[in-house]
XYZ file of C-alpha atoms in Angstrom:
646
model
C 176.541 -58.170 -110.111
C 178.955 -59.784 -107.853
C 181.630 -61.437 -108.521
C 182.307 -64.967 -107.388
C 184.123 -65.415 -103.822
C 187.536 -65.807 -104.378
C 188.156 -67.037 -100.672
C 190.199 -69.509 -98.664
C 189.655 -69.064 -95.101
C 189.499 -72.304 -92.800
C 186.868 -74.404 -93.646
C 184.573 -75.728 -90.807
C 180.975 -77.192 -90.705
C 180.911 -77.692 -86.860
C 178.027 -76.455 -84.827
C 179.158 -72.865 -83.989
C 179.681 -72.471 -80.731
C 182.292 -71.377 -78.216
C 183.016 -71.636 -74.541
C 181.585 -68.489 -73.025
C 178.658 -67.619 -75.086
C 176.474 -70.056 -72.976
C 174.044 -67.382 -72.322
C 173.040 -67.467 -75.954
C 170.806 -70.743 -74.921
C 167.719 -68.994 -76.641
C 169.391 -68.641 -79.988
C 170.707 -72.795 -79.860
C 174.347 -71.781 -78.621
C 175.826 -74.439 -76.047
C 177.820 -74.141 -73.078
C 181.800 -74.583 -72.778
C 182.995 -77.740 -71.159
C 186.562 -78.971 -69.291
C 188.847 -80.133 -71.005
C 190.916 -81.585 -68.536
C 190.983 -80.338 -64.865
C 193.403 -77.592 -65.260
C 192.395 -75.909 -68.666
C 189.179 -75.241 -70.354
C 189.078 -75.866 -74.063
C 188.628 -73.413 -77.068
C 186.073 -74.797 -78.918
C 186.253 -74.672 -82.717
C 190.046 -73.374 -82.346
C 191.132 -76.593 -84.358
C 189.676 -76.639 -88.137
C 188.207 -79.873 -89.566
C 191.045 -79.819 -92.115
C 193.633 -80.362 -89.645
C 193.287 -84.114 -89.918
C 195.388 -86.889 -89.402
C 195.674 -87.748 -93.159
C 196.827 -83.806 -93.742
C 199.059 -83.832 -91.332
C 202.692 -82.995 -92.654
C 204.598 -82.536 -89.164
C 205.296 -80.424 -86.423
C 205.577 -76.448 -87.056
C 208.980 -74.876 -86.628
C 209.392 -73.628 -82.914
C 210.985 -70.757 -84.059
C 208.127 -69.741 -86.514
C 206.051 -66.673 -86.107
C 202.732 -66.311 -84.255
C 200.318 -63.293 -84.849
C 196.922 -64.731 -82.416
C 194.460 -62.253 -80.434
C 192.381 -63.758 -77.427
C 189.247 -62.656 -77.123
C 187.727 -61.159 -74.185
C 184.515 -63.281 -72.792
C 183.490 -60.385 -70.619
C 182.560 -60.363 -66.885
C 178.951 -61.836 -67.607
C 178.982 -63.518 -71.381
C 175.608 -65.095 -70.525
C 174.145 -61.787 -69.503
C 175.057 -60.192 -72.902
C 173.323 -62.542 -74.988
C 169.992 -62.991 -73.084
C 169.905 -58.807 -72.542
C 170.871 -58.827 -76.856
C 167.735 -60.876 -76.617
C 165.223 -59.283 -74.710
C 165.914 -55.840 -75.661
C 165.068 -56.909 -79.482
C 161.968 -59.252 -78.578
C 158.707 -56.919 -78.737
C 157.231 -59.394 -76.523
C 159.981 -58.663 -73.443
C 159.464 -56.163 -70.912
C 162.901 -55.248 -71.637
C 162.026 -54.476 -75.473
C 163.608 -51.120 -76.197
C 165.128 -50.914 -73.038
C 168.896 -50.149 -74.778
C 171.902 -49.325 -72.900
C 174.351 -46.897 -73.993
C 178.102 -48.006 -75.065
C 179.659 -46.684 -72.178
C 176.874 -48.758 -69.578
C 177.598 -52.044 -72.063
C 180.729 -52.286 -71.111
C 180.950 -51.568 -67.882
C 178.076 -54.016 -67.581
C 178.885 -56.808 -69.804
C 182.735 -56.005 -70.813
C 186.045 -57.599 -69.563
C 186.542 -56.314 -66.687
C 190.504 -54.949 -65.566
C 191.631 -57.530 -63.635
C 190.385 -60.132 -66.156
C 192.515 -58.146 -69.071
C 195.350 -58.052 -66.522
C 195.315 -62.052 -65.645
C 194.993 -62.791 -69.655
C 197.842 -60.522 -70.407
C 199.841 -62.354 -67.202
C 199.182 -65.638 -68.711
C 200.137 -64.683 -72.043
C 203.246 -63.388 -71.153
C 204.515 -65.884 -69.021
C 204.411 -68.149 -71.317
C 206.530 -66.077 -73.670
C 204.669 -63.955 -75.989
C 204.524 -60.237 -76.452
C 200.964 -58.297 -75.779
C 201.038 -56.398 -79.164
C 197.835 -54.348 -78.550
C 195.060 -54.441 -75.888
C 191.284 -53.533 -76.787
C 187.999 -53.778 -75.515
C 187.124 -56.968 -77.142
C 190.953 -58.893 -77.464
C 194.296 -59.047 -76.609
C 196.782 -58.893 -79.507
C 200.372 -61.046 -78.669
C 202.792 -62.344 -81.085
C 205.403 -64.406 -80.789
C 207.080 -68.310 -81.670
C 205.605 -71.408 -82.131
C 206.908 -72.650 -78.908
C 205.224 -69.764 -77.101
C 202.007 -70.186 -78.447
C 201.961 -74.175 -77.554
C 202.585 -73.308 -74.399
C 199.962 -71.129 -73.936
C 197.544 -72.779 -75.734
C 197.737 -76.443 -74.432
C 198.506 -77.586 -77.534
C 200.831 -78.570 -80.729
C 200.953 -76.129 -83.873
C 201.217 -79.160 -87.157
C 201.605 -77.832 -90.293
C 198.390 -79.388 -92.464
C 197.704 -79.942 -96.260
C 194.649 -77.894 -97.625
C 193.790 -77.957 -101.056
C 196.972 -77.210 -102.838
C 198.744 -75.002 -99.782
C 199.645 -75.853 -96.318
C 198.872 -74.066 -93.234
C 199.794 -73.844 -89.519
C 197.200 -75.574 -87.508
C 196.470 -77.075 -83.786
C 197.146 -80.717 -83.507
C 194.247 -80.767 -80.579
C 191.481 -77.789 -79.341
C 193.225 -74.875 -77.539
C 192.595 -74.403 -74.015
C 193.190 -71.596 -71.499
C 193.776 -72.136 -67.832
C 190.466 -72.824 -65.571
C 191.605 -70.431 -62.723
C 190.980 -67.417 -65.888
C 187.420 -68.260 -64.203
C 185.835 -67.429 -68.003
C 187.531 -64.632 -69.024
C 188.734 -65.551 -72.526
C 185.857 -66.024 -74.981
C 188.369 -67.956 -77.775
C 191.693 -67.472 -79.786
C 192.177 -66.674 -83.509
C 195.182 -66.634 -85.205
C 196.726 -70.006 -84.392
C 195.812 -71.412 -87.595
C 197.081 -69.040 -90.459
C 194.925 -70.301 -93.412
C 193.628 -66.781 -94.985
C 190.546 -65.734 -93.336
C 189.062 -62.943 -95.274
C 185.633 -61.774 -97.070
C 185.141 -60.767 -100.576
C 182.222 -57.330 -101.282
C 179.207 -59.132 -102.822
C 179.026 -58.385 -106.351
C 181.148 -57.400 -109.645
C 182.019 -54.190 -109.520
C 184.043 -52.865 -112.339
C 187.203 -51.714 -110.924
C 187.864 -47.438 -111.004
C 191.115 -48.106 -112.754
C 189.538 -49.303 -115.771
C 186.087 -47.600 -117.004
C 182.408 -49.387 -117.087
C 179.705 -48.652 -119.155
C 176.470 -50.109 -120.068
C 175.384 -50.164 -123.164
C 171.665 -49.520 -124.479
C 168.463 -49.333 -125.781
C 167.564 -48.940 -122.200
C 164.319 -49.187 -120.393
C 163.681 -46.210 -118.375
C 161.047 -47.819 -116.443
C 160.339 -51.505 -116.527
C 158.515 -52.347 -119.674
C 159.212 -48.664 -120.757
C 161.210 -49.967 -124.226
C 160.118 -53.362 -126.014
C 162.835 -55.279 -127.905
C 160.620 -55.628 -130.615
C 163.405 -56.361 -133.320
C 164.397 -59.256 -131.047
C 163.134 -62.877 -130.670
C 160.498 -63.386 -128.074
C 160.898 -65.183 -124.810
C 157.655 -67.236 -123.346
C 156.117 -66.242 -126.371
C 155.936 -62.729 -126.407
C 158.174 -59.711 -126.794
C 160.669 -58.808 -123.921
C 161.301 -55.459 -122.693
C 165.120 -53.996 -122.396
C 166.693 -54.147 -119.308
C 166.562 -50.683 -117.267
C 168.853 -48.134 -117.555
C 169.354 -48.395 -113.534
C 166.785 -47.094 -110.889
C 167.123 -43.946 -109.034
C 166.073 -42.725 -105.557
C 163.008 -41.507 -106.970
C 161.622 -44.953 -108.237
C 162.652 -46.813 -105.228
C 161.811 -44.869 -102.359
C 157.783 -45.217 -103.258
C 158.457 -48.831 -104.198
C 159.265 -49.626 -100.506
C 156.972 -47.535 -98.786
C 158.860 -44.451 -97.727
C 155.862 -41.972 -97.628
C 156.662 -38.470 -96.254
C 159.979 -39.787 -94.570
C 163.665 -39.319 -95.032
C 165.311 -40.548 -92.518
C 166.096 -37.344 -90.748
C 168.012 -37.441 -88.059
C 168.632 -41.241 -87.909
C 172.385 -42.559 -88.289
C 173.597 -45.125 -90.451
C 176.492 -46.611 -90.762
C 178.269 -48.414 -93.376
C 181.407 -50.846 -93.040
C 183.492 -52.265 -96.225
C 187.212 -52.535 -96.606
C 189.329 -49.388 -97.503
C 187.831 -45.910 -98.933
C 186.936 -44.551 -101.916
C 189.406 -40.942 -102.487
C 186.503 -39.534 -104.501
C 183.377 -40.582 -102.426
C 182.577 -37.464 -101.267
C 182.677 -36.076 -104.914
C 180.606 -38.837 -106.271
C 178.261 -39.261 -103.917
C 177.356 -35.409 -104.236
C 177.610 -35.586 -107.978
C 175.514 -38.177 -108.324
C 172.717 -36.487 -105.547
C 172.936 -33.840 -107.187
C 172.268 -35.226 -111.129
C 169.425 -37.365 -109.810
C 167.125 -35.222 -108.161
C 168.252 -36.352 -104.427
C 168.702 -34.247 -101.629
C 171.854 -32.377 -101.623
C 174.431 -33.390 -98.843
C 174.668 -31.397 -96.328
C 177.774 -30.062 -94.724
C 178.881 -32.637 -92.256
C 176.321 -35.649 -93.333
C 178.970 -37.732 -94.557
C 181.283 -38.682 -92.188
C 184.115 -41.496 -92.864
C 185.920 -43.483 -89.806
C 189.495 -44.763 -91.244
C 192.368 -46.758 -90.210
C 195.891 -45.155 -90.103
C 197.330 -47.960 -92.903
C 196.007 -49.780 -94.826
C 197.521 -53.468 -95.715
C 197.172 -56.622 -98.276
C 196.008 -53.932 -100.859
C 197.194 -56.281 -103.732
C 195.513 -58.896 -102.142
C 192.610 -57.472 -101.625
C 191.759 -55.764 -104.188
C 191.696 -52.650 -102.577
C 190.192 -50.667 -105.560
C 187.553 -53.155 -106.308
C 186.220 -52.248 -103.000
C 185.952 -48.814 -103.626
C 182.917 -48.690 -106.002
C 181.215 -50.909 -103.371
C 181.537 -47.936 -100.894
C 180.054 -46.039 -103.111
C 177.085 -48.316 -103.984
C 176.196 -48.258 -100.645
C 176.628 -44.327 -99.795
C 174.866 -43.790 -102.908
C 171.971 -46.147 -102.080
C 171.450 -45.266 -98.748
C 171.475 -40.888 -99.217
C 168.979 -41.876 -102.692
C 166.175 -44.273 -100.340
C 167.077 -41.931 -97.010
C 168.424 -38.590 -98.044
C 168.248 -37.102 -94.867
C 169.779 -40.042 -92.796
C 173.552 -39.204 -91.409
C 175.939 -42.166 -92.847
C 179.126 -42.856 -91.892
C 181.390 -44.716 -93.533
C 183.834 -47.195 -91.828
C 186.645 -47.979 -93.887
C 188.616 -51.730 -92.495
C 192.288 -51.548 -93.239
C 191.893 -55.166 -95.025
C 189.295 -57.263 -96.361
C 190.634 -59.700 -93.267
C 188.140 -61.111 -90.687
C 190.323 -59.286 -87.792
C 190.327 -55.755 -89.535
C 186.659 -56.182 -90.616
C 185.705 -56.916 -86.653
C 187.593 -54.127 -85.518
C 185.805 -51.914 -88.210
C 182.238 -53.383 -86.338
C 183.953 -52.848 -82.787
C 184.456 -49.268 -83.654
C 180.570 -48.618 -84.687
C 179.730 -50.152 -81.413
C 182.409 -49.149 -79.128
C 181.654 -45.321 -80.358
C 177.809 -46.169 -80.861
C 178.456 -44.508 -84.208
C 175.120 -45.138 -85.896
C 171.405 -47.330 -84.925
C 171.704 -48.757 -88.163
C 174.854 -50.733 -89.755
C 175.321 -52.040 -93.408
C 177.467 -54.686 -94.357
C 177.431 -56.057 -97.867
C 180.208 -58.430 -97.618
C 180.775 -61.616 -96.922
C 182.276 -65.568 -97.241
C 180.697 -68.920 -97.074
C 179.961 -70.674 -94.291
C 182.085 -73.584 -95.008
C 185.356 -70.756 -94.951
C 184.323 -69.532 -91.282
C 185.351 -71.088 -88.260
C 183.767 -70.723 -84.587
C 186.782 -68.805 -82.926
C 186.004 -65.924 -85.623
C 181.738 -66.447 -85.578
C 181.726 -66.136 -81.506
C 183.962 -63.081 -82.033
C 181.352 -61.704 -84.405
C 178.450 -62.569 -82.566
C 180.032 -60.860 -79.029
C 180.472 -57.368 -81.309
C 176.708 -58.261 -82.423
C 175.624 -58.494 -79.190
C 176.918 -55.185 -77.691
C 175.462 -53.590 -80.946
C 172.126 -55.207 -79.726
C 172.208 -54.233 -75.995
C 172.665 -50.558 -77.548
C 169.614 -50.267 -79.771
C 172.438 -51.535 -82.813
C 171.190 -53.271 -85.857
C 173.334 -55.011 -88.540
C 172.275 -56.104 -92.060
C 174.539 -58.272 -94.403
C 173.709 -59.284 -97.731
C 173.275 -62.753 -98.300
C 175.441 -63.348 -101.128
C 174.709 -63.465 -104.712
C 175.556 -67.323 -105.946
C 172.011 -68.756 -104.861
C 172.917 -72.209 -102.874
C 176.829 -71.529 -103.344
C 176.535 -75.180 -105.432
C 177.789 -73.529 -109.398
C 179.929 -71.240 -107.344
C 181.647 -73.234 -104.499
C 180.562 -76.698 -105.620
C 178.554 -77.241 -102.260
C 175.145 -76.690 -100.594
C 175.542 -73.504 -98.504
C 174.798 -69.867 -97.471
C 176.887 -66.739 -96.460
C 178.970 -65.634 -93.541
C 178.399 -63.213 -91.170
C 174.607 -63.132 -93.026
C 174.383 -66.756 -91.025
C 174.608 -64.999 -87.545
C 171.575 -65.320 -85.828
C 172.316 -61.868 -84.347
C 171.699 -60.382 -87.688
C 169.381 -59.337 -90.460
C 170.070 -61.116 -93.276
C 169.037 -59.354 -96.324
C 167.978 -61.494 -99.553
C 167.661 -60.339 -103.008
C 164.664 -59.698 -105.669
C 164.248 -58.160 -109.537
C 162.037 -55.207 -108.919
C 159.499 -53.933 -111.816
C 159.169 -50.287 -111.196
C 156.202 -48.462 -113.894
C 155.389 -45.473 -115.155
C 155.106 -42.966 -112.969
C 157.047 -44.812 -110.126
C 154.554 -47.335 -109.258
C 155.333 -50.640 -107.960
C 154.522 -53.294 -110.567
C 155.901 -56.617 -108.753
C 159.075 -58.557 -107.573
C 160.537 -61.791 -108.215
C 163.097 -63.986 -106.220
C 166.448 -62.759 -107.807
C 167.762 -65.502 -109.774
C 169.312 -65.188 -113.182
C 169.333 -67.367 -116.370
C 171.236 -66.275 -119.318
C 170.719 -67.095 -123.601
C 172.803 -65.668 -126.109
C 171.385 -64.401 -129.460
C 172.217 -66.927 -132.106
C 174.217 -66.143 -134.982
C 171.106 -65.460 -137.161
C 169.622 -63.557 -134.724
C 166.424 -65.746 -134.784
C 166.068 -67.013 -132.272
C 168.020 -67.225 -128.146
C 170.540 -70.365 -127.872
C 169.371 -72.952 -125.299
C 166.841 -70.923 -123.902
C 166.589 -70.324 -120.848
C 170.454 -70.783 -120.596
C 172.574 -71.290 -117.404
C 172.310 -69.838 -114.185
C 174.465 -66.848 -113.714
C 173.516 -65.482 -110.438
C 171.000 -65.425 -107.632
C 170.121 -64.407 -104.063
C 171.845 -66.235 -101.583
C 169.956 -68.277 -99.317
C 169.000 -71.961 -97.779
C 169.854 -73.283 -94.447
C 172.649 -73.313 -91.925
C 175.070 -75.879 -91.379
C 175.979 -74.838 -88.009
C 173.559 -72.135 -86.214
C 170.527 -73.616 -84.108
C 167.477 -71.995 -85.585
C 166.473 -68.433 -83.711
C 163.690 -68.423 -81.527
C 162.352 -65.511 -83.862
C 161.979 -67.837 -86.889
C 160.011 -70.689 -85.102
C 156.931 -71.169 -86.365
C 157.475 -68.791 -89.333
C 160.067 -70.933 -91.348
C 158.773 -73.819 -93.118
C 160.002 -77.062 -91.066
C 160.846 -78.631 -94.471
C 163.575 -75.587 -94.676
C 164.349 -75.287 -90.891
C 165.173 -78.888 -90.950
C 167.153 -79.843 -93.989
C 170.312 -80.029 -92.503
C 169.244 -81.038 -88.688
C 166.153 -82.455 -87.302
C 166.453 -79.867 -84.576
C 166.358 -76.557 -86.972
C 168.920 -74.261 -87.953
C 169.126 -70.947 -88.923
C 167.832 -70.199 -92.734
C 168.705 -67.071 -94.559
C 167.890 -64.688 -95.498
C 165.303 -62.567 -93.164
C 163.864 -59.596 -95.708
C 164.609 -58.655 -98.898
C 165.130 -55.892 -101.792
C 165.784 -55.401 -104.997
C 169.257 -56.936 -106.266
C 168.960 -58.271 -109.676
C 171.494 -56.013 -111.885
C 169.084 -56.733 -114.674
C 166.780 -54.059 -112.761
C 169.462 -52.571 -110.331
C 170.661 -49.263 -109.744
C 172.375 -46.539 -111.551
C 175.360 -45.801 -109.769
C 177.463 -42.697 -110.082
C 181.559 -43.230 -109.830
C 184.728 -41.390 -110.992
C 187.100 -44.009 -113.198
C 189.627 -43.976 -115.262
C 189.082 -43.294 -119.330
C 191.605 -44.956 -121.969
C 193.005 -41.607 -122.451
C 194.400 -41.103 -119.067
C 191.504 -39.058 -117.100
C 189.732 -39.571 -114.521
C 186.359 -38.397 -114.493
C 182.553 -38.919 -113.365
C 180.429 -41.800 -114.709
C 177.458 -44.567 -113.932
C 176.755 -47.516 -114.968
C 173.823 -49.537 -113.347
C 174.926 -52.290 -110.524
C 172.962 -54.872 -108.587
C 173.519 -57.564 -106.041
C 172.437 -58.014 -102.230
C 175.532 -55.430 -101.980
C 172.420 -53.219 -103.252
C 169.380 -54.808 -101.184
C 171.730 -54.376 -97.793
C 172.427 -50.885 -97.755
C 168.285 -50.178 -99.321
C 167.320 -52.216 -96.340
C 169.269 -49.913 -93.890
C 167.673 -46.994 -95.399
C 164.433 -48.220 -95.287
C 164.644 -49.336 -91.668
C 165.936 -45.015 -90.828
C 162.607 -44.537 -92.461
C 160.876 -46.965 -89.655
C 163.123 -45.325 -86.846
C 162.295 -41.801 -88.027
C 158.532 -42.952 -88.245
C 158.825 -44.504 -84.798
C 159.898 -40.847 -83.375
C 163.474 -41.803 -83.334
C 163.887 -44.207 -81.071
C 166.046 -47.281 -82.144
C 164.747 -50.265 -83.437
C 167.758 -52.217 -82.898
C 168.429 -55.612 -83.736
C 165.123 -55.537 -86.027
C 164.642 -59.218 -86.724
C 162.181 -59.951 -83.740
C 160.196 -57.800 -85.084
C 160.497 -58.018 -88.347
C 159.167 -61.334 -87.517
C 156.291 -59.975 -85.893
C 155.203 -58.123 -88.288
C 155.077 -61.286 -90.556
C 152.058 -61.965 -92.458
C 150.161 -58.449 -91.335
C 148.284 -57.505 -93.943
C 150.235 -54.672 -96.122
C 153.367 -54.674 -94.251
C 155.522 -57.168 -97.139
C 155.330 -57.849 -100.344
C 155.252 -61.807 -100.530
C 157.383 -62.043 -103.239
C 157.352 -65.086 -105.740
C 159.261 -66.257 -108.926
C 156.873 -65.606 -111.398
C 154.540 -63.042 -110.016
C 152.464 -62.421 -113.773
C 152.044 -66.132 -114.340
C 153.828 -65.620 -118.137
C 157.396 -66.281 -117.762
C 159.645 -62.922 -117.073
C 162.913 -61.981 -118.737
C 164.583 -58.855 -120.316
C 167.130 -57.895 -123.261
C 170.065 -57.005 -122.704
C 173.261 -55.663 -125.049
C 176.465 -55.536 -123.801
C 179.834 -53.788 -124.801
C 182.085 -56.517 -125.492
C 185.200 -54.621 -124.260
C 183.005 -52.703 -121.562
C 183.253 -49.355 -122.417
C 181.944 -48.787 -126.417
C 180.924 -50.612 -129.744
C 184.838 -50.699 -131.025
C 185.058 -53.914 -129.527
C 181.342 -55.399 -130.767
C 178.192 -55.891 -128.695
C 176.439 -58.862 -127.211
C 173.127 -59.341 -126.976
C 171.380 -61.760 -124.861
C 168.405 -62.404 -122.905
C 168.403 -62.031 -118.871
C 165.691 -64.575 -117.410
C 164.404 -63.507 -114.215
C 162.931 -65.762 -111.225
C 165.196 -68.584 -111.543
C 167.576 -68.754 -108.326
C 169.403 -72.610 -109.085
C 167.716 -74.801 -106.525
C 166.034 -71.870 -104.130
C 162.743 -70.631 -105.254
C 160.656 -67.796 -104.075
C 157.548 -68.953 -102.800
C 154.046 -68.010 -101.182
C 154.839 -67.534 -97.521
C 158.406 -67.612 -96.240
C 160.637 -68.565 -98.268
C 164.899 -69.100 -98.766
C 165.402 -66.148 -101.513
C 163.293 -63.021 -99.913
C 162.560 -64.400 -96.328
C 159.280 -62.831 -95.481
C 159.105 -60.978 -98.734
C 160.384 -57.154 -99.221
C 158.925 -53.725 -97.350
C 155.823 -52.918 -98.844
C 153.281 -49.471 -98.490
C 152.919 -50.604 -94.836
C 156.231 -51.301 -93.575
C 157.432 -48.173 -92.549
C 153.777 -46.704 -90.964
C 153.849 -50.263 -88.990
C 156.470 -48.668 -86.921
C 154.872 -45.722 -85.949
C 154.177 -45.746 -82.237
C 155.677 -49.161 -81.745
């Protein structure tokens, strides 16, 4: 499961927009306007908590600025309405993808653009620390940066810290003509994302304890108390390849030569090892020589801070998850040299700058109240160009339900937000004997101990634990691709005009009936060697989703689907194509036994028993139709074959 988001990054609720994303119009982004004759504001460069009443005083001239300007590109309003019609089935353009070299040349900056930004920048006295496709890095002082921002750098109260903040909205001068999309950096509140479930760091080993369902239902806790009034069945011991690939659908395919990528901070040292180990144990197909690729920075930084090892069993989650649903699929991993917003985009700018794969998954994440626009129109941009290519990315939509137990307010997951990509919500899967799909519920978790006398489970149901993420935006216009779909009751909770509600598809998640997971850890007595434990979380529906969409790509002769969610849309409500999942598919009240290690590892330390109640996501629920857990339900037998020939 995943563990709760430990993050700070500036907190804004403003609509999410920025100056030269105008083009965008179709997915509710609005145009840039003057602010004042000579400069044209930043939008969203000043955070809503750099307020009057926070305001502590001007920032020391002579302190340090790190920023990067972001490149709008010669024709920003081109990008986003080519993104769009090369997704939407129902443009002539559908399919019509351009290749990374033709993007750019197309829609990037162009060289006398970079040229007059770096001019600007320099004259007013910082230093161009790097130059890319998308930004131009500069550094320098306080004084420096006001002056070429238009405005005054205040130190401002958050929370318990302070942080370096505009006074007033950045600008840029008007004769740029458009060429600088926004600025990041000018604040220096911590913006960084957190992988979406607990994983149990490699330094220290995890194991599961039993009795263990091998298939749902497979073991009965018949010496335990009942829950809805009859007997539960132990949790699973973890699903495999083998029991998931027929539960979505894949049929005859594999994924063969379809490329998917996969972005998370840092790299595992023993992925290849694992991921072969664990192929190899369950019955997968063996990796081939050159199938797993990995893309990795020259240094890494903010390891400590991080959590750098944490991150590692999430890479191999989602190498693991992707071979065992698409074993033929080529995957390439793209390690970011922080789990920092800047290093994290550059990780996405290197998929699409080198078109590295069709198919990207992400399974990390913040809340939408920690982003800002600056950093959202610098992730939709990358999105964009991933679009225009035939590029699809899926994030997982968190795993606190509405954020409320977690963050203490109403709200769903960043980058998942991004109407530019497929948000991917979570479910509990029942897998049978002989690997048939039984049902799903919304993921959502309630937990009861075992009382002391073993009679009966204390304050059954118990609290909420964990859930899919999911609900409505606070700042992104609702897509065109949702209207009609998305209940208006949803659409419209937080605006009368619609926003954006997550997620789009989903998978299983719940750890209750996740997936094994083969990694090597470290053992009390000093080794390091090979071992699984079962895992969940949309950090497990994302990269199952990206797999099952190689399947749809390989079934639709190979040509990319893209940015799917047009038509996933489309195929909404097609008979066979989704399961519509609910919360309590068998109409008797679901939940599962569980017992724990106490210490994590074995008995020495005691065990915990407890019961795991399933279809209870805090105030989301899983309904008939669309709905804020699943979206329009998970792939069923259908999916895949819908693609063929489309």
């Amino acid at each position: 499961m995943r563990s709760n988001r430990a993050i700070t990054r500036a907190g804004v609720s403003m609509a999410a927009t920025l100056p030269m994303i105008a083009g965008a119009l179709a997915l509710g982004i609005p145009a840039a306007h003057a602010d004042g004759p000579a400069r044209n504001a930043l939008t969203g460069t000043r955070p809503l908590w750099a307020t009057a009443n926070a305001d502590k005083g001007a920032a020391a001239d002579s302190a340090r600025v790190n920023a990067r300007v972001y490149l709008a590109g010669r024709d920003a309003a081109g990008l986003a309405a080519y993104a769009k019609a090369v997704s939407d089935p129902a443009s002539p353009l559908y399919g019509k993808h351009l290749g990374a070299k033709q993007a750019q040349a197309r829609f990037g900056a162009t060289k006398a653009q970079v040229s007059a930004v770096k001019s600007w920048l320099k004259s007013a006295g910082l230093t161009v620390t790097g130059v890319t496709a998308h930004y131009v890095a500069v550094s320098g002082d306080v004084a420096a940066a006001e002056k070429a921002f238009g405005t005054q750098l205040h130190n401002y109260a958050k929370g318990k810290h302070t942080y370096r903040a505009p006074a007033k909205t950045a600008s840029a001068p008007a004769a740029l003509k458009g060429a600088v999309l926004t600025v990041s950096g000018l604040d220096n509140a911590p913006h960084k994302s957190d992988h979406d479930e607990q994983l149990p760091p490699p330094d220290a080993v995890f194991k599961n304890a039993g009795p263990f369902s091998s298939y749902f239902g497979s073991k009965t806790a018949s010496s335990l108390p009942s829950a809805y009034g009859h007997k539960i069945p132990y949790a699973i011991q973890g699903y495999t390849g083998k029991q998931l690939r027929p539960a979505y659908g894949a049929g005859k395919y594999t994924g063969k030569h379809v490329r998917i990528a996969i972005t998370d901070a840092y790299a595992s040292p023993t992925i290849a090892f694992d991921a072969g180990s664990y192929a190899k144990k369950h019955g997968d197909a063996a990796w081939k020589t050159g199938q797993l690729h990995q893309v990795l920075p020259a240094d890494y930084t903010k390891t400590e801070e991080c959590g750098a090892s944490g991150w590692y069993g999430e890479e191999t989650l989602d190498v693991e998850a992707v071979h065992a649903v698409a074993p033929n699929a080529d995957v390439t991993y793209v390690g970011a040299a922080s789990c920092y917003d800047d290093d994290l985009l550059d990780s996405l700018s290197k998929v699409v700058d080198n078109h590295l794969a069709d198919i990207v998954s992400n399974s990390w994440g913040d809340v939408e109240g920690n982003q800002t626009p600056d950093l959202a129109a610098a992730y939709d941009q990358v999105f964009q160009f991933g679009a225009v290519q035939g590029i699809g990315f899926y994030f997982s939509s968190g795993d606190d339900g509405d954020q409320v137990a977690a963050s203490g307010v109403k709200q769903v997951d960043t980058p998942a937000n991004s109407a530019w990509v497929t948000a991917v919500g979570g479910t509990s899967l029942a897998v049978g004997k002989g690997d048939a799909y039984q049902w799903e519920t919304g993921w959502g978790t309630q937990k009861a101990n075992l009382s002391a006398d073993g009679k009966s489970w204390d304050a059954f149901p118990g609290a909420f634990t964990s859930g899919a993420g999911g609900g409505t935006s606070k700042t992104v216009p609702q897509p065109y691709y949702q209207q009609g779909i998305v209940p208006k009751k949803l659409a419209t909770a937080n605006n009368k005009a619609g926003n954006r509600v997550v997620p789009d598809i989903a998978a299983i998640a719940d750890p209750n009936t996740g997936f094994l997971v083969g990694q090597t850890q470290s053992f009390p007595d000093g080794t390091q060697r090979y071992s699984e434990y079962r895992i969940g979380g949309t950090s497990l529906a994302a990269p199952v989703i990206a797999a099952v969409q190689a399947l749809a790509q390989e079934a639709r002769g190979g040509k990319a689907i893209g940015f799917a969610n047009p038509s996933i849309y489309q195929r909404y409500g097609k008979k066979g194509v989704f399961h519509d999942v609910t919360d309590n598919p068998t109409g008797s009240g679901l939940a599962v036994a569980r017992t724990d290690f106490v210490n994590g590892l074995d008995a020495s330390g005691g065990l915990a028993t407890s019961v795991r109640v399933l279809g209870k996501d805090s105030s989301l629920h899983a309904v008939k139709g669309y709905d804020d857990v699943t979206g329009v339900g998970s792939p069923a037998n259908g999916y895949v074959q819908s693609y063929k020939g489309h």
